[in-house]
PDB file of C-alpha atoms in Angstrom:
ATOM      1  CA  ASP A   1     101.704  99.784 147.174  1.00  0.00           C
ATOM      2  CA  GLY A   2     100.863 101.836 144.098  1.00  0.00           C
ATOM      3  CA  GLY A   3      99.670 100.036 141.034  1.00  0.00           C
ATOM      4  CA  ILE A   4      96.972  99.264 138.524  1.00  0.00           C
ATOM      5  CA  THR A   5      94.254  96.759 139.359  1.00  0.00           C
ATOM      6  CA  GLN A   6      92.303  95.030 136.631  1.00  0.00           C
ATOM      7  CA  SER A   7      89.314  92.797 137.241  1.00  0.00           C
ATOM      8  CA  PRO A   8      88.201  90.209 136.597  1.00  0.00           C
ATOM      9  CA  LYS A   9      91.215  88.125 135.602  1.00  0.00           C
ATOM     10  CA  TYR A  10      89.032  85.932 133.354  1.00  0.00           C
ATOM     11  CA  LEU A  11      85.745  86.911 131.733  1.00  0.00           C
ATOM     12  CA  PHE A  12      83.368  85.044 129.468  1.00  0.00           C
ATOM     13  CA  ARG A  13      80.950  86.728 127.136  1.00  0.00           C
ATOM     14  CA  LYS A  14      77.808  85.261 125.656  1.00  0.00           C
ATOM     15  CA  GLU A  15      76.531  86.129 122.197  1.00  0.00           C
ATOM     16  CA  GLY A  16      74.915  89.575 122.137  1.00  0.00           C
ATOM     17  CA  GLN A  17      76.126  90.489 125.604  1.00  0.00           C
ATOM     18  CA  ASN A  18      77.975  93.602 126.713  1.00  0.00           C
ATOM     19  CA  VAL A  19      80.696  93.072 129.300  1.00  0.00           C
ATOM     20  CA  THR A  20      82.691  95.605 131.305  1.00  0.00           C
ATOM     21  CA  LEU A  21      86.339  95.306 132.312  1.00  0.00           C
ATOM     22  CA  SER A  22      87.442  97.240 135.344  1.00  0.00           C
ATOM     23  CA  CYS A  23      90.670  99.233 135.676  1.00  0.00           C
ATOM     24  CA  GLU A  24      91.646 101.185 138.796  1.00  0.00           C
ATOM     25  CA  GLN A  25      94.966 102.932 139.494  1.00  0.00           C
ATOM     26  CA  ASN A  26      96.369 104.580 142.603  1.00  0.00           C
ATOM     27  CA  LEU A  27      99.507 105.957 140.963  1.00  0.00           C
ATOM     28  CA  ASN A  28      97.971 109.425 140.569  1.00  0.00           C
ATOM     29  CA  HIS A  29      98.609 109.198 136.835  1.00  0.00           C
ATOM     30  CA  ASP A  30      96.655 111.507 134.556  1.00  0.00           C
ATOM     31  CA  ALA A  31      96.663 109.297 131.461  1.00  0.00           C
ATOM     32  CA  MET A  32      95.115 105.859 131.134  1.00  0.00           C
ATOM     33  CA  TYR A  33      94.942 103.455 128.220  1.00  0.00           C
ATOM     34  CA  TRP A  34      93.306 100.247 127.044  1.00  0.00           C
ATOM     35  CA  TYR A  35      95.205  97.825 124.831  1.00  0.00           C
ATOM     36  CA  ARG A  36      94.199  94.605 123.179  1.00  0.00           C
ATOM     37  CA  GLN A  37      96.716  91.785 122.737  1.00  0.00           C
ATOM     38  CA  ASP A  38      96.175  88.905 120.320  1.00  0.00           C
ATOM     39  CA  PRO A  39      98.616  85.982 120.005  1.00  0.00           C
ATOM     40  CA  GLY A  40     101.553  86.846 117.766  1.00  0.00           C
ATOM     41  CA  GLN A  41     100.552  90.477 117.454  1.00  0.00           C
ATOM     42  CA  GLY A  42     101.711  93.671 119.074  1.00  0.00           C
ATOM     43  CA  LEU A  43      99.563  95.522 121.560  1.00  0.00           C
ATOM     44  CA  ARG A  44      96.923  97.643 119.840  1.00  0.00           C
ATOM     45  CA  LEU A  45      95.448 100.778 121.384  1.00  0.00           C
ATOM     46  CA  ILE A  46      91.680 100.761 121.877  1.00  0.00           C
ATOM     47  CA  TYR A  47      91.025 103.996 123.803  1.00  0.00           C
ATOM     48  CA  TYR A  48      92.999 106.448 125.867  1.00  0.00           C
ATOM     49  CA  SER A  49      92.216 109.252 128.268  1.00  0.00           C
ATOM     50  CA  GLN A  50      94.539 112.064 129.269  1.00  0.00           C
ATOM     51  CA  ILE A  51      92.203 113.775 131.751  1.00  0.00           C
ATOM     52  CA  VAL A  52      88.961 113.109 133.576  1.00  0.00           C
ATOM     53  CA  ASN A  53      85.818 113.340 131.442  1.00  0.00           C
ATOM     54  CA  ASP A  54      87.803 113.182 128.211  1.00  0.00           C
ATOM     55  CA  PHE A  55      88.868 110.207 126.114  1.00  0.00           C
ATOM     56  CA  GLN A  56      89.967 109.525 122.564  1.00  0.00           C
ATOM     57  CA  LYS A  57      89.673 106.594 120.180  1.00  0.00           C
ATOM     58  CA  GLY A  58      92.753 104.565 119.461  1.00  0.00           C
ATOM     59  CA  ASP A  59      93.458 102.375 116.471  1.00  0.00           C
ATOM     60  CA  ILE A  60      90.751  99.750 117.073  1.00  0.00           C
ATOM     61  CA  ALA A  61      87.914 101.488 118.968  1.00  0.00           C
ATOM     62  CA  GLU A  62      85.001  99.964 117.041  1.00  0.00           C
ATOM     63  CA  GLY A  63      82.874  97.765 119.267  1.00  0.00           C
ATOM     64  CA  TYR A  64      84.266  99.226 122.486  1.00  0.00           C
ATOM     65  CA  SER A  65      83.285 102.079 124.784  1.00  0.00           C
ATOM     66  CA  VAL A  66      84.901 103.731 127.809  1.00  0.00           C
ATOM     67  CA  SER A  67      84.241 106.326 130.480  1.00  0.00           C
ATOM     68  CA  ARG A  68      86.531 108.408 132.684  1.00  0.00           C
ATOM     69  CA  GLU A  69      84.451 109.852 135.508  1.00  0.00           C
ATOM     70  CA  LYS A  70      87.251 109.615 138.066  1.00  0.00           C
ATOM     71  CA  LYS A  71      90.988 109.994 137.724  1.00  0.00           C
ATOM     72  CA  GLU A  72      91.508 106.574 139.242  1.00  0.00           C
ATOM     73  CA  SER A  73      89.093 104.613 137.069  1.00  0.00           C
ATOM     74  CA  PHE A  74      88.877 103.811 133.353  1.00  0.00           C
ATOM     75  CA  PRO A  75      86.429 100.967 132.657  1.00  0.00           C
ATOM     76  CA  LEU A  76      86.160  99.378 129.225  1.00  0.00           C
ATOM     77  CA  THR A  77      82.909  97.964 127.864  1.00  0.00           C
ATOM     78  CA  VAL A  78      83.110  95.370 125.118  1.00  0.00           C
ATOM     79  CA  THR A  79      79.835  95.682 123.280  1.00  0.00           C
ATOM     80  CA  SER A  80      77.957  93.114 121.220  1.00  0.00           C
ATOM     81  CA  ALA A  81      79.138  95.017 118.133  1.00  0.00           C
ATOM     82  CA  GLN A  82      82.647  93.652 118.723  1.00  0.00           C
ATOM     83  CA  LYS A  83      82.407  90.409 116.791  1.00  0.00           C
ATOM     84  CA  ASN A  84      85.797  89.019 117.705  1.00  0.00           C
ATOM     85  CA  PRO A  85      86.338  89.972 121.343  1.00  0.00           C
ATOM     86  CA  THR A  86      88.510  87.053 122.430  1.00  0.00           C
ATOM     87  CA  ALA A  87      91.828  88.593 123.490  1.00  0.00           C
ATOM     88  CA  PHE A  88      93.962  89.624 126.436  1.00  0.00           C
ATOM     89  CA  TYR A  89      93.036  93.157 127.515  1.00  0.00           C
ATOM     90  CA  LEU A  90      95.588  95.358 129.209  1.00  0.00           C
ATOM     91  CA  CYS A  91      94.983  98.610 131.023  1.00  0.00           C
ATOM     92  CA  ALA A  92      97.914 100.991 131.405  1.00  0.00           C
ATOM     93  CA  SER A  93      98.647 104.390 132.847  1.00  0.00           C
ATOM     94  CA  SER A  94     101.370 106.987 132.537  1.00  0.00           C
ATOM     95  CA  SER A  95     102.456 110.259 134.085  1.00  0.00           C
ATOM     96  CA  ARG A  96     104.260 113.020 132.178  1.00  0.00           C
ATOM     97  CA  THR A  97     106.969 110.598 131.064  1.00  0.00           C
ATOM     98  CA  PRO A  98     106.267 108.193 128.214  1.00  0.00           C
ATOM     99  CA  PHE A  99     106.577 105.099 130.381  1.00  0.00           C
ATOM    100  CA  LEU A 100     103.572 102.817 130.400  1.00  0.00           C
ATOM    101  CA  PHE A 101     102.692 100.881 133.542  1.00  0.00           C
ATOM    102  CA  PHE A 102     100.400  97.940 132.970  1.00  0.00           C
ATOM    103  CA  GLY A 103      97.768  96.206 135.029  1.00  0.00           C
ATOM    104  CA  SER A 104      97.657  92.421 135.305  1.00  0.00           C
ATOM    105  CA  GLY A 105      95.266  92.001 132.385  1.00  0.00           C
ATOM    106  CA  THR A 106      91.878  90.426 131.702  1.00  0.00           C
ATOM    107  CA  GLN A 107      91.484  87.410 129.431  1.00  0.00           C
ATOM    108  CA  LEU A 108      88.150  87.670 127.647  1.00  0.00           C
ATOM    109  CA  SER A 109      86.690  84.642 125.918  1.00  0.00           C
ATOM    110  CA  VAL A 110      83.456  83.971 124.076  1.00  0.00           C
ATOM    111  CA  LEU A 111      81.119  81.208 125.238  1.00  0.00           C
TER     112      LEU A 111
ATOM    113  CA  GLN B   1     101.472 102.882 108.783  1.00  0.00           C
ATOM    114  CA  LYS B   2     103.983 102.954 111.582  1.00  0.00           C
ATOM    115  CA  GLU B   3     105.462  99.515 112.147  1.00  0.00           C
ATOM    116  CA  VAL B   4     107.744  97.792 114.589  1.00  0.00           C
ATOM    117  CA  GLU B   5     109.114  94.430 113.553  1.00  0.00           C
ATOM    118  CA  GLN B   6     110.640  91.676 115.609  1.00  0.00           C
ATOM    119  CA  ASN B   7     111.585  88.089 114.910  1.00  0.00           C
ATOM    120  CA  SER B   8     108.861  86.080 116.633  1.00  0.00           C
ATOM    121  CA  GLY B   9     111.248  83.293 117.607  1.00  0.00           C
ATOM    122  CA  PRO B  10     111.444  81.232 119.594  1.00  0.00           C
ATOM    123  CA  LEU B  11     115.041  82.178 120.246  1.00  0.00           C
ATOM    124  CA  SER B  12     116.729  79.441 122.234  1.00  0.00           C
ATOM    125  CA  VAL B  13     119.988  80.026 124.083  1.00  0.00           C
ATOM    126  CA  PRO B  14     121.803  77.916 126.680  1.00  0.00           C
ATOM    127  CA  GLU B  15     122.001  79.108 130.258  1.00  0.00           C
ATOM    128  CA  GLY B  16     124.876  81.533 130.739  1.00  0.00           C
ATOM    129  CA  ALA B  17     124.990  82.619 127.090  1.00  0.00           C
ATOM    130  CA  ILE B  18     124.227  86.045 125.634  1.00  0.00           C
ATOM    131  CA  ALA B  19     120.746  86.449 124.171  1.00  0.00           C
ATOM    132  CA  SER B  20     120.422  89.040 121.407  1.00  0.00           C
ATOM    133  CA  LEU B  21     116.990  90.399 120.559  1.00  0.00           C
ATOM    134  CA  ASN B  22     116.447  92.701 117.612  1.00  0.00           C
ATOM    135  CA  CYS B  23     113.833  95.224 116.569  1.00  0.00           C
ATOM    136  CA  THR B  24     113.418  97.510 113.561  1.00  0.00           C
ATOM    137  CA  TYR B  25     111.004 100.395 113.225  1.00  0.00           C
ATOM    138  CA  SER B  26     109.611 102.299 110.283  1.00  0.00           C
ATOM    139  CA  ASP B  27     109.090 105.844 111.631  1.00  0.00           C
ATOM    140  CA  ARG B  28     112.372 107.708 111.320  1.00  0.00           C
ATOM    141  CA  GLY B  29     111.044 110.418 113.669  1.00  0.00           C
ATOM    142  CA  SER B  30     110.709 108.035 116.615  1.00  0.00           C
ATOM    143  CA  GLN B  31     112.203 109.465 119.777  1.00  0.00           C
ATOM    144  CA  SER B  32     112.007 106.884 122.537  1.00  0.00           C
ATOM    145  CA  PHE B  33     112.470 103.159 122.612  1.00  0.00           C
ATOM    146  CA  PHE B  34     111.536 100.563 125.175  1.00  0.00           C
ATOM    147  CA  TRP B  35     111.907  96.899 125.928  1.00  0.00           C
ATOM    148  CA  TYR B  36     109.212  95.116 127.897  1.00  0.00           C
ATOM    149  CA  ARG B  37     109.361  91.575 129.250  1.00  0.00           C
ATOM    150  CA  GLN B  38     106.140  89.583 129.323  1.00  0.00           C
ATOM    151  CA  TYR B  39     105.763  86.206 130.969  1.00  0.00           C
ATOM    152  CA  SER B  40     103.024  83.939 129.643  1.00  0.00           C
ATOM    153  CA  GLY B  41      99.605  85.128 130.824  1.00  0.00           C
ATOM    154  CA  LYS B  42     101.079  88.155 132.587  1.00  0.00           C
ATOM    155  CA  SER B  43     101.328  91.830 131.797  1.00  0.00           C
ATOM    156  CA  PRO B  44     104.374  93.515 130.193  1.00  0.00           C
ATOM    157  CA  GLU B  45     107.051  94.794 132.544  1.00  0.00           C
ATOM    158  CA  LEU B  46     109.380  97.624 131.521  1.00  0.00           C
ATOM    159  CA  ILE B  47     113.014  96.555 131.642  1.00  0.00           C
ATOM    160  CA  MET B  48     114.877  99.125 129.534  1.00  0.00           C
ATOM    161  CA  SER B  49     114.388 102.486 127.884  1.00  0.00           C
ATOM    162  CA  ILE B  50     116.776 104.272 125.522  1.00  0.00           C
ATOM    163  CA  TYR B  51     116.572 107.638 123.836  1.00  0.00           C
ATOM    164  CA  SER B  52     119.902 108.366 122.139  1.00  0.00           C
ATOM    165  CA  ASN B  53     122.227 106.448 119.862  1.00  0.00           C
ATOM    166  CA  GLY B  54     124.616 104.039 121.494  1.00  0.00           C
ATOM    167  CA  ASP B  55     124.481 101.588 124.338  1.00  0.00           C
ATOM    168  CA  LYS B  56     122.730 101.729 127.687  1.00  0.00           C
ATOM    169  CA  GLU B  57     123.548  99.144 130.315  1.00  0.00           C
ATOM    170  CA  ASP B  58     121.530  98.094 133.352  1.00  0.00           C
ATOM    171  CA  GLY B  59     122.782  95.029 135.147  1.00  0.00           C
ATOM    172  CA  ARG B  60     122.728  92.068 132.754  1.00  0.00           C
ATOM    173  CA  PHE B  61     120.753  94.044 130.169  1.00  0.00           C
ATOM    174  CA  THR B  62     122.163  96.304 127.443  1.00  0.00           C
ATOM    175  CA  ALA B  63     119.988  98.224 125.027  1.00  0.00           C
ATOM    176  CA  GLN B  64     121.533  99.429 121.785  1.00  0.00           C
ATOM    177  CA  LEU B  65     120.065 102.076 119.507  1.00  0.00           C
ATOM    178  CA  ASN B  66     121.036 103.041 115.971  1.00  0.00           C
ATOM    179  CA  LYS B  67     118.647 105.678 114.663  1.00  0.00           C
ATOM    180  CA  ALA B  68     120.306 105.870 111.245  1.00  0.00           C
ATOM    181  CA  SER B  69     119.577 102.180 110.710  1.00  0.00           C
ATOM    182  CA  GLN B  70     116.249 102.390 112.602  1.00  0.00           C
ATOM    183  CA  TYR B  71     117.339  99.502 114.729  1.00  0.00           C
ATOM    184  CA  VAL B  72     117.198  98.795 118.435  1.00  0.00           C
ATOM    185  CA  SER B  73     118.432  95.691 120.192  1.00  0.00           C
ATOM    186  CA  LEU B  74     118.506  94.135 123.635  1.00  0.00           C
ATOM    187  CA  LEU B  75     121.372  91.995 124.882  1.00  0.00           C
ATOM    188  CA  ILE B  76     120.916  89.777 127.923  1.00  0.00           C
ATOM    189  CA  ARG B  77     124.213  88.572 129.384  1.00  0.00           C
ATOM    190  CA  ASP B  78     124.532  85.433 131.496  1.00  0.00           C
ATOM    191  CA  SER B  79     121.030  84.343 130.466  1.00  0.00           C
ATOM    192  CA  GLN B  80     119.030  82.509 133.125  1.00  0.00           C
ATOM    193  CA  PRO B  81     116.015  80.202 132.757  1.00  0.00           C
ATOM    194  CA  SER B  82     114.002  82.928 134.520  1.00  0.00           C
ATOM    195  CA  ASP B  83     114.681  85.169 131.506  1.00  0.00           C
ATOM    196  CA  SER B  84     112.496  82.886 129.392  1.00  0.00           C
ATOM    197  CA  ALA B  85     109.656  85.156 128.307  1.00  0.00           C
ATOM    198  CA  THR B  86     108.411  87.208 125.387  1.00  0.00           C
ATOM    199  CA  TYR B  87     110.239  90.495 124.861  1.00  0.00           C
ATOM    200  CA  LEU B  88     108.261  93.347 123.368  1.00  0.00           C
ATOM    201  CA  CYS B  89     109.910  96.230 121.578  1.00  0.00           C
ATOM    202  CA  ALA B  90     107.977  99.500 121.799  1.00  0.00           C
ATOM    203  CA  VAL B  91     108.657 102.736 119.965  1.00  0.00           C
ATOM    204  CA  ASN B  92     107.226 106.172 120.670  1.00  0.00           C
ATOM    205  CA  MET B  93     107.288 108.955 118.091  1.00  0.00           C
ATOM    206  CA  ASN B  94     106.858 111.999 120.270  1.00  0.00           C
ATOM    207  CA  ASN B  95     106.867 110.853 123.895  1.00  0.00           C
ATOM    208  CA  TYR B  96     103.107 111.072 124.227  1.00  0.00           C
ATOM    209  CA  GLY B  97     101.698 107.988 125.891  1.00  0.00           C
ATOM    210  CA  GLN B  98      99.122 107.315 123.209  1.00  0.00           C
ATOM    211  CA  ASN B  99     101.737 107.087 120.470  1.00  0.00           C
ATOM    212  CA  PHE B 100     103.394 103.830 121.389  1.00  0.00           C
ATOM    213  CA  VAL B 101     103.772 101.264 118.626  1.00  0.00           C
ATOM    214  CA  PHE B 102     104.511  97.747 119.825  1.00  0.00           C
ATOM    215  CA  GLY B 103     106.208  94.942 117.994  1.00  0.00           C
ATOM    216  CA  PRO B 104     104.760  91.412 118.103  1.00  0.00           C
ATOM    217  CA  GLY B 105     107.426  90.255 120.517  1.00  0.00           C
ATOM    218  CA  THR B 106     110.235  87.704 120.439  1.00  0.00           C
ATOM    219  CA  ARG B 107     109.847  84.586 122.524  1.00  0.00           C
ATOM    220  CA  LEU B 108     113.088  83.735 124.340  1.00  0.00           C
ATOM    221  CA  SER B 109     113.773  80.309 125.790  1.00  0.00           C
ATOM    222  CA  VAL B 110     116.831  79.861 128.022  1.00  0.00           C
ATOM    223  CA  LEU B 111     117.725  76.197 128.296  1.00  0.00           C
ATOM    224  CA  PRO B 112     119.219  74.888 131.582  1.00  0.00           C
TER     225      PRO B 112
END
Protein backbone atom coordinates (compact mmCIF):
# COMPACT_ATOMS: atom_id res chain seq x y z
CA ASP A 1 0.00 0.00 0.00
CA GLY A 2 1.21 3.50 -0.82
CA GLY A 3 1.72 5.91 2.01
CA ILE A 4 3.98 8.03 4.15
CA THR A 5 5.96 6.45 6.97
CA GLN A 6 7.24 8.54 9.84
CA SER A 7 9.54 7.25 12.55
CA PRO A 8 9.88 7.11 15.41
CA LYS A 9 6.38 7.57 16.79
CA TYR A 10 7.77 9.06 20.02
CA LEU A 11 11.12 10.80 20.46
CA PHE A 12 12.79 12.38 23.45
CA ARG A 13 15.45 15.02 23.20
CA LYS A 14 18.00 15.95 25.82
CA GLU A 15 19.29 19.48 26.32
CA GLY A 16 21.77 20.45 23.59
CA GLN A 17 21.02 17.41 21.47
CA ASN A 18 20.14 17.26 17.79
CA VAL A 19 17.51 14.71 16.83
CA THR A 20 16.37 13.54 13.40
CA LEU A 21 12.83 12.59 12.40
CA SER A 22 12.44 10.25 9.48
CA CYS A 23 9.89 10.58 6.68
CA GLU A 24 9.63 8.15 3.75
CA GLN A 25 6.94 8.06 1.04
CA ASN A 26 6.19 5.57 -1.71
CA LEU A 27 3.46 7.62 -3.38
CA ASN A 28 5.85 8.92 -6.05
CA HIS A 29 4.99 12.46 -4.99
CA ASP A 30 7.38 15.24 -5.96
CA ALA A 31 6.62 17.59 -3.07
CA MET A 32 7.17 16.91 0.61
CA TYR A 33 6.54 19.03 3.67
CA TRP A 34 7.19 19.22 7.40
CA TYR A 35 4.61 20.72 9.73
CA ARG A 36 4.63 21.39 13.42
CA GLN A 37 1.42 21.09 15.46
CA ASP A 38 1.05 22.60 18.93
CA PRO A 39 -2.10 22.15 21.05
CA GLY A 40 -4.81 24.63 20.07
CA GLN A 41 -2.88 25.91 17.08
CA GLY A 42 -3.06 25.28 13.37
CA LEU A 43 -0.37 23.34 11.56
CA ARG A 44 2.65 25.51 10.80
CA LEU A 45 4.99 24.86 7.89
CA ILE A 46 8.64 24.28 8.79
CA TYR A 47 10.23 23.31 5.46
CA TYR A 48 9.10 22.07 2.09
CA SER A 49 10.72 20.52 -0.94
CA GLN A 50 9.30 20.41 -4.44
CA ILE A 51 12.13 18.44 -6.07
CA VAL A 52 15.16 16.41 -5.08
CA ASN A 53 18.14 18.44 -3.85
CA ASP A 54 16.02 21.55 -3.35
CA PHE A 55 14.09 22.76 -0.32
CA GLN A 56 12.68 26.01 0.99
CA LYS A 57 12.05 27.48 4.43
CA GLY A 58 8.51 27.69 5.66
CA ASP A 59 7.09 29.97 8.31
CA ILE A 60 9.02 28.58 11.30
CA ALA A 61 12.31 27.17 9.95
CA GLU A 62 14.61 28.51 12.67
CA GLY A 63 16.17 25.71 14.67
CA TYR A 64 15.39 23.06 12.06
CA SER A 65 17.21 21.62 9.06
CA VAL A 66 16.25 19.22 6.26
CA SER A 67 17.72 17.36 3.31
CA ARG A 68 16.19 15.89 0.17
CA GLU A 69 18.72 13.52 -1.38
CA LYS A 70 16.09 11.08 -2.63
CA LYS A 71 12.58 11.62 -3.90
CA GLU A 72 11.24 9.22 -1.30
CA SER A 73 12.92 10.69 1.76
CA PHE A 74 12.73 14.03 3.58
CA PRO A 75 14.28 13.84 7.06
CA LEU A 76 13.94 16.69 9.55
CA THR A 77 16.62 17.51 12.11
CA VAL A 78 15.59 19.43 15.20
CA THR A 79 18.74 21.19 16.31
CA SER A 80 19.75 22.40 19.76
CA ALA A 81 18.97 25.93 18.53
CA GLN A 82 15.26 25.08 18.67
CA LYS A 83 14.52 26.02 22.26
CA ASN A 84 10.93 24.85 22.37
CA PRO A 85 10.85 21.64 20.34
CA THR A 86 8.03 19.84 22.14
CA ALA A 87 5.31 19.35 19.53
CA PHE A 88 3.68 16.87 17.18
CA TYR A 89 5.57 16.79 13.88
CA LEU A 90 3.79 15.84 10.69
CA CYS A 91 5.34 14.99 7.36
CA ALA A 92 3.18 15.37 4.26
CA SER A 93 3.46 14.95 0.53
CA SER A 94 1.52 16.05 -2.52
CA SER A 95 1.44 15.50 -6.26
CA ARG A 96 0.35 18.15 -8.77
CA THR A 97 -2.96 18.62 -6.97
CA PRO A 98 -3.08 20.67 -3.77
CA PHE A 99 -4.10 17.74 -1.60
CA LEU A 100 -1.82 17.00 1.31
CA PHE A 101 -1.34 13.42 2.47
CA PHE A 102 0.05 13.09 5.97
CA GLY A 103 2.22 10.55 7.71
CA SER A 104 1.32 9.23 11.16
CA GLY A 105 3.36 11.85 13.00
CA THR A 106 6.16 11.97 15.56
CA GLN A 107 5.62 13.30 19.08
CA LEU A 108 8.80 15.00 20.23
CA SER A 109 9.31 15.77 23.90
CA VAL A 110 12.14 17.26 25.90
CA LEU A 111 13.71 15.31 28.77
CA GLN B 1 -0.87 37.71 7.78
CA LYS B 2 -3.12 35.12 6.26
CA GLU B 3 -5.44 33.66 8.87
CA VAL B 4 -7.98 30.90 9.17
CA GLU B 5 -10.25 30.99 12.18
CA GLN B 6 -12.36 28.29 13.74
CA ASN B 7 -14.26 27.99 16.98
CA SER B 8 -12.10 25.70 19.10
CA GLY B 9 -15.09 24.06 20.75
CA PRO B 10 -15.74 21.58 22.05
CA LEU B 11 -18.91 21.32 20.02
CA SER B 12 -21.17 18.70 21.54
CA VAL B 13 -24.05 17.18 19.60
CA PRO B 14 -26.24 14.15 20.34
CA GLU B 15 -25.93 11.05 18.20
CA GLY B 16 -28.02 11.34 15.05
CA ALA B 17 -28.02 15.15 15.02
CA ILE B 18 -26.44 17.48 12.47
CA ALA B 19 -23.05 18.90 13.45
CA SER B 20 -22.18 22.27 11.91
CA LEU B 21 -18.56 23.36 11.82
CA ASN B 22 -17.57 26.82 10.66
CA CYS B 23 -14.43 28.45 9.33
CA THR B 24 -13.56 31.96 8.16
CA TYR B 25 -10.48 33.02 6.25
CA SER B 26 -8.78 36.34 5.69
CA ASP B 27 -7.26 36.02 2.19
CA ARG B 28 -9.93 36.92 -0.34
CA GLY B 29 -7.80 35.39 -3.12
CA SER B 30 -7.97 31.89 -1.64
CA GLN B 31 -8.87 29.29 -4.24
CA SER B 32 -9.24 25.92 -2.57
CA PHE B 33 -10.68 24.82 0.72
CA PHE B 34 -10.35 21.61 2.66
CA TRP B 35 -11.65 19.88 5.73
CA TYR B 36 -9.44 17.42 7.57
CA ARG B 37 -10.47 15.14 10.42
CA GLN B 38 -7.90 14.42 13.11
CA TYR B 39 -8.37 11.89 15.88
CA SER B 40 -6.41 12.46 19.08
CA GLY B 41 -2.74 11.56 18.59
CA LYS B 42 -3.26 10.75 14.91
CA SER B 43 -2.55 12.54 11.67
CA PRO B 44 -5.10 14.63 9.73
CA GLU B 45 -7.22 12.80 7.17
CA LEU B 46 -8.75 14.64 4.21
CA ILE B 47 -12.52 14.33 4.18
CA MET B 48 -13.73 17.12 1.88
CA SER B 49 -12.44 19.62 -0.63
CA ILE B 50 -14.37 22.46 -2.28
CA TYR B 51 -13.36 25.01 -4.86
CA SER B 52 -16.45 26.93 -5.97
CA ASN B 53 -19.32 28.65 -4.21
CA GLY B 54 -22.18 26.48 -3.09
CA ASP B 55 -22.57 23.06 -1.57
CA LYS B 56 -20.68 19.84 -2.15
CA GLU B 57 -22.03 16.61 -0.71
CA ASP B 58 -20.22 13.35 -0.03
CA GLY B 59 -22.15 10.81 1.96
CA ARG B 60 -23.02 12.28 5.37
CA PHE B 61 -20.72 15.26 4.79
CA THR B 62 -21.60 18.54 3.08
CA ALA B 63 -19.12 21.34 2.56
CA GLN B 64 -20.44 24.83 1.92
CA LEU B 65 -18.43 27.71 0.51
CA ASN B 66 -19.28 31.40 0.33
CA LYS B 67 -16.34 33.32 -1.09
CA ALA B 68 -18.06 36.71 -0.78
CA SER B 69 -18.37 36.17 2.97
CA GLN B 70 -15.02 34.32 3.16
CA TYR B 71 -16.74 31.51 4.94
CA VAL B 72 -16.61 27.75 4.61
CA SER B 73 -18.54 25.23 6.65
CA LEU B 74 -18.86 21.49 7.12
CA LEU B 75 -22.13 19.78 7.97
CA ILE B 76 -22.13 16.23 9.30
CA ARG B 77 -25.56 14.58 9.11
CA ASP B 78 -26.60 11.69 11.34
CA SER B 79 -23.58 12.28 13.58
CA GLN B 80 -22.01 9.16 15.08
CA PRO B 81 -19.75 8.79 18.13
CA SER B 82 -16.99 7.80 15.68
CA ASP B 83 -17.20 11.33 14.26
CA SER B 84 -15.81 12.67 17.54
CA ALA B 85 -12.53 14.26 16.52
CA THR B 86 -10.92 17.60 15.77
CA TYR B 87 -11.82 19.07 12.39
CA LEU B 88 -9.23 21.24 10.71
CA CYS B 89 -10.13 23.81 8.09
CA ALA B 90 -7.38 24.46 5.54
CA VAL B 91 -7.26 27.14 2.88
CA ASN B 92 -4.92 27.38 -0.10
CA MET B 93 -4.36 30.63 -1.97
CA ASN B 94 -3.02 29.37 -5.26
CA ASN B 95 -3.16 25.57 -5.20
CA TYR B 96 0.54 25.21 -4.47
CA GLY B 97 1.15 22.72 -1.70
CA GLN B 98 3.31 25.03 0.36
CA ASN B 99 0.59 27.67 0.61
CA PHE B 100 -1.83 25.93 2.91
CA VAL B 101 -3.02 27.88 5.93
CA PHE B 102 -4.62 25.77 8.64
CA GLY B 103 -7.10 26.79 11.27
CA PRO B 104 -6.65 25.66 14.89
CA GLY B 105 -9.40 23.10 14.57
CA THR B 106 -12.79 22.54 16.18
CA ARG B 107 -13.15 19.66 18.58
CA LEU B 108 -16.41 17.77 17.99
CA SER B 109 -17.92 15.44 20.56
CA VAL B 110 -20.87 13.26 19.53
CA LEU B 111 -22.70 12.00 22.59
CA PRO B 112 -24.32 8.52 22.48
